[in-house]
mmCIF file of C-alpha atoms in Angstrom:
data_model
loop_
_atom_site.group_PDB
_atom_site.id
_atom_site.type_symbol
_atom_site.label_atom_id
_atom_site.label_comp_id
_atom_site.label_asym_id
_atom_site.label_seq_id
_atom_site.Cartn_x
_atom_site.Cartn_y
_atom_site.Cartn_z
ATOM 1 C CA UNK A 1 4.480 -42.190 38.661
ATOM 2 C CA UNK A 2 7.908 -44.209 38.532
ATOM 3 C CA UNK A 3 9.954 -41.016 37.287
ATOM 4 C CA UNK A 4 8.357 -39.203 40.510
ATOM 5 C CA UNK A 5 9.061 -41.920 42.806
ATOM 6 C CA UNK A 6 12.863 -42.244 41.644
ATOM 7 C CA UNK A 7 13.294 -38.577 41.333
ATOM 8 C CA UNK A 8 11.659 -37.366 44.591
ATOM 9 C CA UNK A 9 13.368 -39.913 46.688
ATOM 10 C CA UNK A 10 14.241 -38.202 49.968
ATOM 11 C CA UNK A 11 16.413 -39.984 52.365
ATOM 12 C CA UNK A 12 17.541 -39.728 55.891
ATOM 13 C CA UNK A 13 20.224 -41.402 58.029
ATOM 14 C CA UNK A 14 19.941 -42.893 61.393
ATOM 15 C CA UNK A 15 22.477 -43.875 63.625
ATOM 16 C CA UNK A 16 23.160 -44.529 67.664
ATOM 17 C CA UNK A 17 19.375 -43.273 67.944
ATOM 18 C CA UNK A 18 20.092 -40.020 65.937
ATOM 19 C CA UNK A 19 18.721 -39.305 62.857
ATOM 20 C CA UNK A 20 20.100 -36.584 60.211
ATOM 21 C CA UNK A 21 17.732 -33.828 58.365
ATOM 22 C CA UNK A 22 15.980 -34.994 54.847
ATOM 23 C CA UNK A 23 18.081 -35.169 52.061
ATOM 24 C CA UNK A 24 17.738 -35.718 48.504
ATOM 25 C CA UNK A 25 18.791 -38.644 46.839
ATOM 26 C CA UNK A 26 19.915 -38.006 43.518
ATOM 27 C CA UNK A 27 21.632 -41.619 42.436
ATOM 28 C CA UNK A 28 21.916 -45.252 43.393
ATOM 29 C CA UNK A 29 19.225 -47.870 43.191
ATOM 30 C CA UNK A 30 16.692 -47.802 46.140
ATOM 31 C CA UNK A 31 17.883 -51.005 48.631
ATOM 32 C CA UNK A 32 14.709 -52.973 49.261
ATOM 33 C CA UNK A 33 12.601 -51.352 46.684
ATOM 34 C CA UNK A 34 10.537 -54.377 45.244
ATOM 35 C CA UNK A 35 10.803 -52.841 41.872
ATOM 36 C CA UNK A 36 14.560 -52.580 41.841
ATOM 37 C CA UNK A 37 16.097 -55.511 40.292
ATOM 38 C CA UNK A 38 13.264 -55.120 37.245
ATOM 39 C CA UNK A 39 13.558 -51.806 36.999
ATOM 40 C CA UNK A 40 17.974 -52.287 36.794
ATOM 41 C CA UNK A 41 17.790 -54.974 34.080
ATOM 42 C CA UNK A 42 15.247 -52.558 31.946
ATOM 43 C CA UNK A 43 18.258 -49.782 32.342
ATOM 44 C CA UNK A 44 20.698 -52.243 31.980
ATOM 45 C CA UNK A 45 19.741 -54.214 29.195
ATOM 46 C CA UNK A 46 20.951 -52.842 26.213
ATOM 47 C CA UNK A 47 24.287 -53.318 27.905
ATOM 48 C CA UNK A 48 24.175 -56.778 28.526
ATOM 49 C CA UNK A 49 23.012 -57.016 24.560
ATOM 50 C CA UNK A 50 26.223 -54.857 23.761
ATOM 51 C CA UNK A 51 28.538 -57.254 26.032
ATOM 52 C CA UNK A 52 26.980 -60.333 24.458
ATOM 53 C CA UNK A 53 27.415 -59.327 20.979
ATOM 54 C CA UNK A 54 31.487 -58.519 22.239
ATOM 55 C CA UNK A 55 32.621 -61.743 20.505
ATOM 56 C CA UNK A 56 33.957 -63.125 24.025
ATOM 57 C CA UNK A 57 33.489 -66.628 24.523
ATOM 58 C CA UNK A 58 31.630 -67.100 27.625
ATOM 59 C CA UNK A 59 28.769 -69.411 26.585
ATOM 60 C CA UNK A 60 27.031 -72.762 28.616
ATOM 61 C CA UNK A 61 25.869 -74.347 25.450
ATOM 62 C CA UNK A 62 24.351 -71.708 23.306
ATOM 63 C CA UNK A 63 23.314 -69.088 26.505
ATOM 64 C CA UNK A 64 26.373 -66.150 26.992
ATOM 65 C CA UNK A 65 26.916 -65.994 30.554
ATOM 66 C CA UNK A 66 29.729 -63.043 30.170
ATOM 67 C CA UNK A 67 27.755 -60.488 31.869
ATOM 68 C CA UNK A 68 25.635 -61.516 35.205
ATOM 69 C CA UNK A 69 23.188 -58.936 36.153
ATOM 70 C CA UNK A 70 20.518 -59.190 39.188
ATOM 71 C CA UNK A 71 19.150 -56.505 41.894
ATOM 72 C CA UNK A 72 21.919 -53.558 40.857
ATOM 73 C CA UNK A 73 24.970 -56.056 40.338
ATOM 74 C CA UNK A 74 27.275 -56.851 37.349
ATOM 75 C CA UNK A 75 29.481 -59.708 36.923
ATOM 76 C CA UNK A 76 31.663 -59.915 34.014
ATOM 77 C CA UNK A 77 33.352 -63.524 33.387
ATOM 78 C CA UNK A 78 36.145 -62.808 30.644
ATOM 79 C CA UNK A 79 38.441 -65.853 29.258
ATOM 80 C CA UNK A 80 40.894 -63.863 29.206
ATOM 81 C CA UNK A 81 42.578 -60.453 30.657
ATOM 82 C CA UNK A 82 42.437 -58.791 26.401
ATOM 83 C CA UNK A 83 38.497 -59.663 26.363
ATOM 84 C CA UNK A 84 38.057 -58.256 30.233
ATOM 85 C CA UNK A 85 39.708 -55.381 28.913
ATOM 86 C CA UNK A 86 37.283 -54.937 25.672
ATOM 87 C CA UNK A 87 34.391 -55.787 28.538
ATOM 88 C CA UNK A 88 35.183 -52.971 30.512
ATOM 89 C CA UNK A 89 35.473 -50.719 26.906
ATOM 90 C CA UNK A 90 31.876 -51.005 26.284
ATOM 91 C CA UNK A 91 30.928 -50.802 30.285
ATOM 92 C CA UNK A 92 32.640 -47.358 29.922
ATOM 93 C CA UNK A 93 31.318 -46.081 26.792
ATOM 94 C CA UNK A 94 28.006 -47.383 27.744
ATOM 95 C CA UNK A 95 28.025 -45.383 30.945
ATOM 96 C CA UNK A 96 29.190 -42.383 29.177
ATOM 97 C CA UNK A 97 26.348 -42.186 27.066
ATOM 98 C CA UNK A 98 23.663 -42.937 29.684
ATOM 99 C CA UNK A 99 25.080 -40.522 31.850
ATOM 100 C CA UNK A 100 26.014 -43.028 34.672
ATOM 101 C CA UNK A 101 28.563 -44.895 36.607
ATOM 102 C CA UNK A 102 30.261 -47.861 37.969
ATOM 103 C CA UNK A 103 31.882 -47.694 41.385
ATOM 104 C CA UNK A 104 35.623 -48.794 41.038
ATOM 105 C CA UNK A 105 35.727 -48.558 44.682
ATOM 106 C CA UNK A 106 32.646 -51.332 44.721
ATOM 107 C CA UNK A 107 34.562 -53.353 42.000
ATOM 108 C CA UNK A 108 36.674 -56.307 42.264
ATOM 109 C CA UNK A 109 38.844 -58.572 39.686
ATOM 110 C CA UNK A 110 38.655 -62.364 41.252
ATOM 111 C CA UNK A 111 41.203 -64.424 39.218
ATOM 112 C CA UNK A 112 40.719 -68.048 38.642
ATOM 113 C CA UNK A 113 42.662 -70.291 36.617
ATOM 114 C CA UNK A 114 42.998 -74.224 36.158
ATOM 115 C CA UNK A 115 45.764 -75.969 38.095
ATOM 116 C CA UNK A 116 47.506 -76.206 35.074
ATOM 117 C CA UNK A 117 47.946 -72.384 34.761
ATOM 118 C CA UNK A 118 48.468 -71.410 38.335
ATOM 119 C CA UNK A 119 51.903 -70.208 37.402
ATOM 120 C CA UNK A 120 50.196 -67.491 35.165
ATOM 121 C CA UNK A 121 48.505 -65.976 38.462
ATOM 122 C CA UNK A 122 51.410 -63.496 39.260
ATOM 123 C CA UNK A 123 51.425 -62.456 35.549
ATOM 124 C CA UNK A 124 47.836 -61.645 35.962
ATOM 125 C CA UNK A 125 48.137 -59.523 39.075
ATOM 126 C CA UNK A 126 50.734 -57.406 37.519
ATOM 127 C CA UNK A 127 48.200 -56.163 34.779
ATOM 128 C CA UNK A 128 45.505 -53.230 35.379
ATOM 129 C CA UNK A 129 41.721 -52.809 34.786
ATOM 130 C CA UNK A 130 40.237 -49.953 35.237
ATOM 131 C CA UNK A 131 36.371 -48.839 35.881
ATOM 132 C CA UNK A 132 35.385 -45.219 35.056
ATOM 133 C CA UNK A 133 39.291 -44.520 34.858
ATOM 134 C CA UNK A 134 39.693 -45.848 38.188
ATOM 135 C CA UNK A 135 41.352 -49.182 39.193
ATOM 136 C CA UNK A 136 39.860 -52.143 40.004
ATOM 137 C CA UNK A 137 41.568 -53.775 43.288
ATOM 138 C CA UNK A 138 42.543 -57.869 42.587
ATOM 139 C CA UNK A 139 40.647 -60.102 45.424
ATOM 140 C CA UNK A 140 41.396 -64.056 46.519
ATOM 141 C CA UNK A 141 38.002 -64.165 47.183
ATOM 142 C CA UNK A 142 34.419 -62.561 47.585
ATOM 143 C CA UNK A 143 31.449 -62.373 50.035
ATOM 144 C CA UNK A 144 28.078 -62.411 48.459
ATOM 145 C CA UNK A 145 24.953 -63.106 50.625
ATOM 146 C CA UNK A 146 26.272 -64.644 52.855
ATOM 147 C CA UNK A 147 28.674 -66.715 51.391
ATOM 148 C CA UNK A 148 32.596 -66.787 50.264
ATOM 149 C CA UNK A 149 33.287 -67.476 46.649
#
């Protein structure tokens, strides 16, 4: 029943009163499916296992908190701009096996750093990461539900 409904999933758009013909749609997680954000961090797991076994020191006690996922979003927290790097390594080679993708376009690097180490921002910005061989555009900050982080 679940491969049917996620592989018979026709769509259509509407817009200005106007709607388009039936189409199928062959990728992408369903918005407002009830079943999504399970159904992602099934899929997804084995990833986030990969990414915590990374030897990247993201941990709140003894719980790695590298690699955020809920609904169909990933957050990677990396120490450092070497261990984003080695993040985004196994992100790729994970979604070349599984035969899927991350959206560079969807993707953004958010740089914070202590007080201490603001002069290290501009150093930062000069380096690259890249998602499915595509660039990752540098942000000051994010909206998320609602809210500016």
């Amino acid at each position: 029943m679940l491969i049917c409904f996620y592989t018979n999933n026709v769509v259509r758009v509407s817009w200005c009163g106007l709607s388009s013909e039936y189409f199928l749609a062959k990728n992408g997680v369903k918005q407002g499916g009830v079943l999504n954000p399970v159904m992602f961090c099934v899929y997804i797991d084995d990833l986030l296992v990969l990414l915590s076994k990374a030897n990247i020191d993201c941990f709140i006690g003894n719980n790695y908190v590298g690699a955020l996922a809920y609904a169909d979003d990933l957050v990677l927290l990396a120490p450092s701009a070497s261990s984003l790097r080695k993040m985004l390594a196994i992100c790729n080679a994970y979604a070349a096996e599984y035969c899927m993708s991350f959206n560079a376009q969807k993707s953004q690097c958010l740089v914070i750093l202590s007080n201490a180490c603001r002069y290290l921002k501009p150093l930062l910005l000069d380096n690259a990461f890249y998602i499915g061989g595509k660039p990752i555009d540098f942000v000051s900050s994010f909206p998320r539900l609602g809210h500016v982080n």
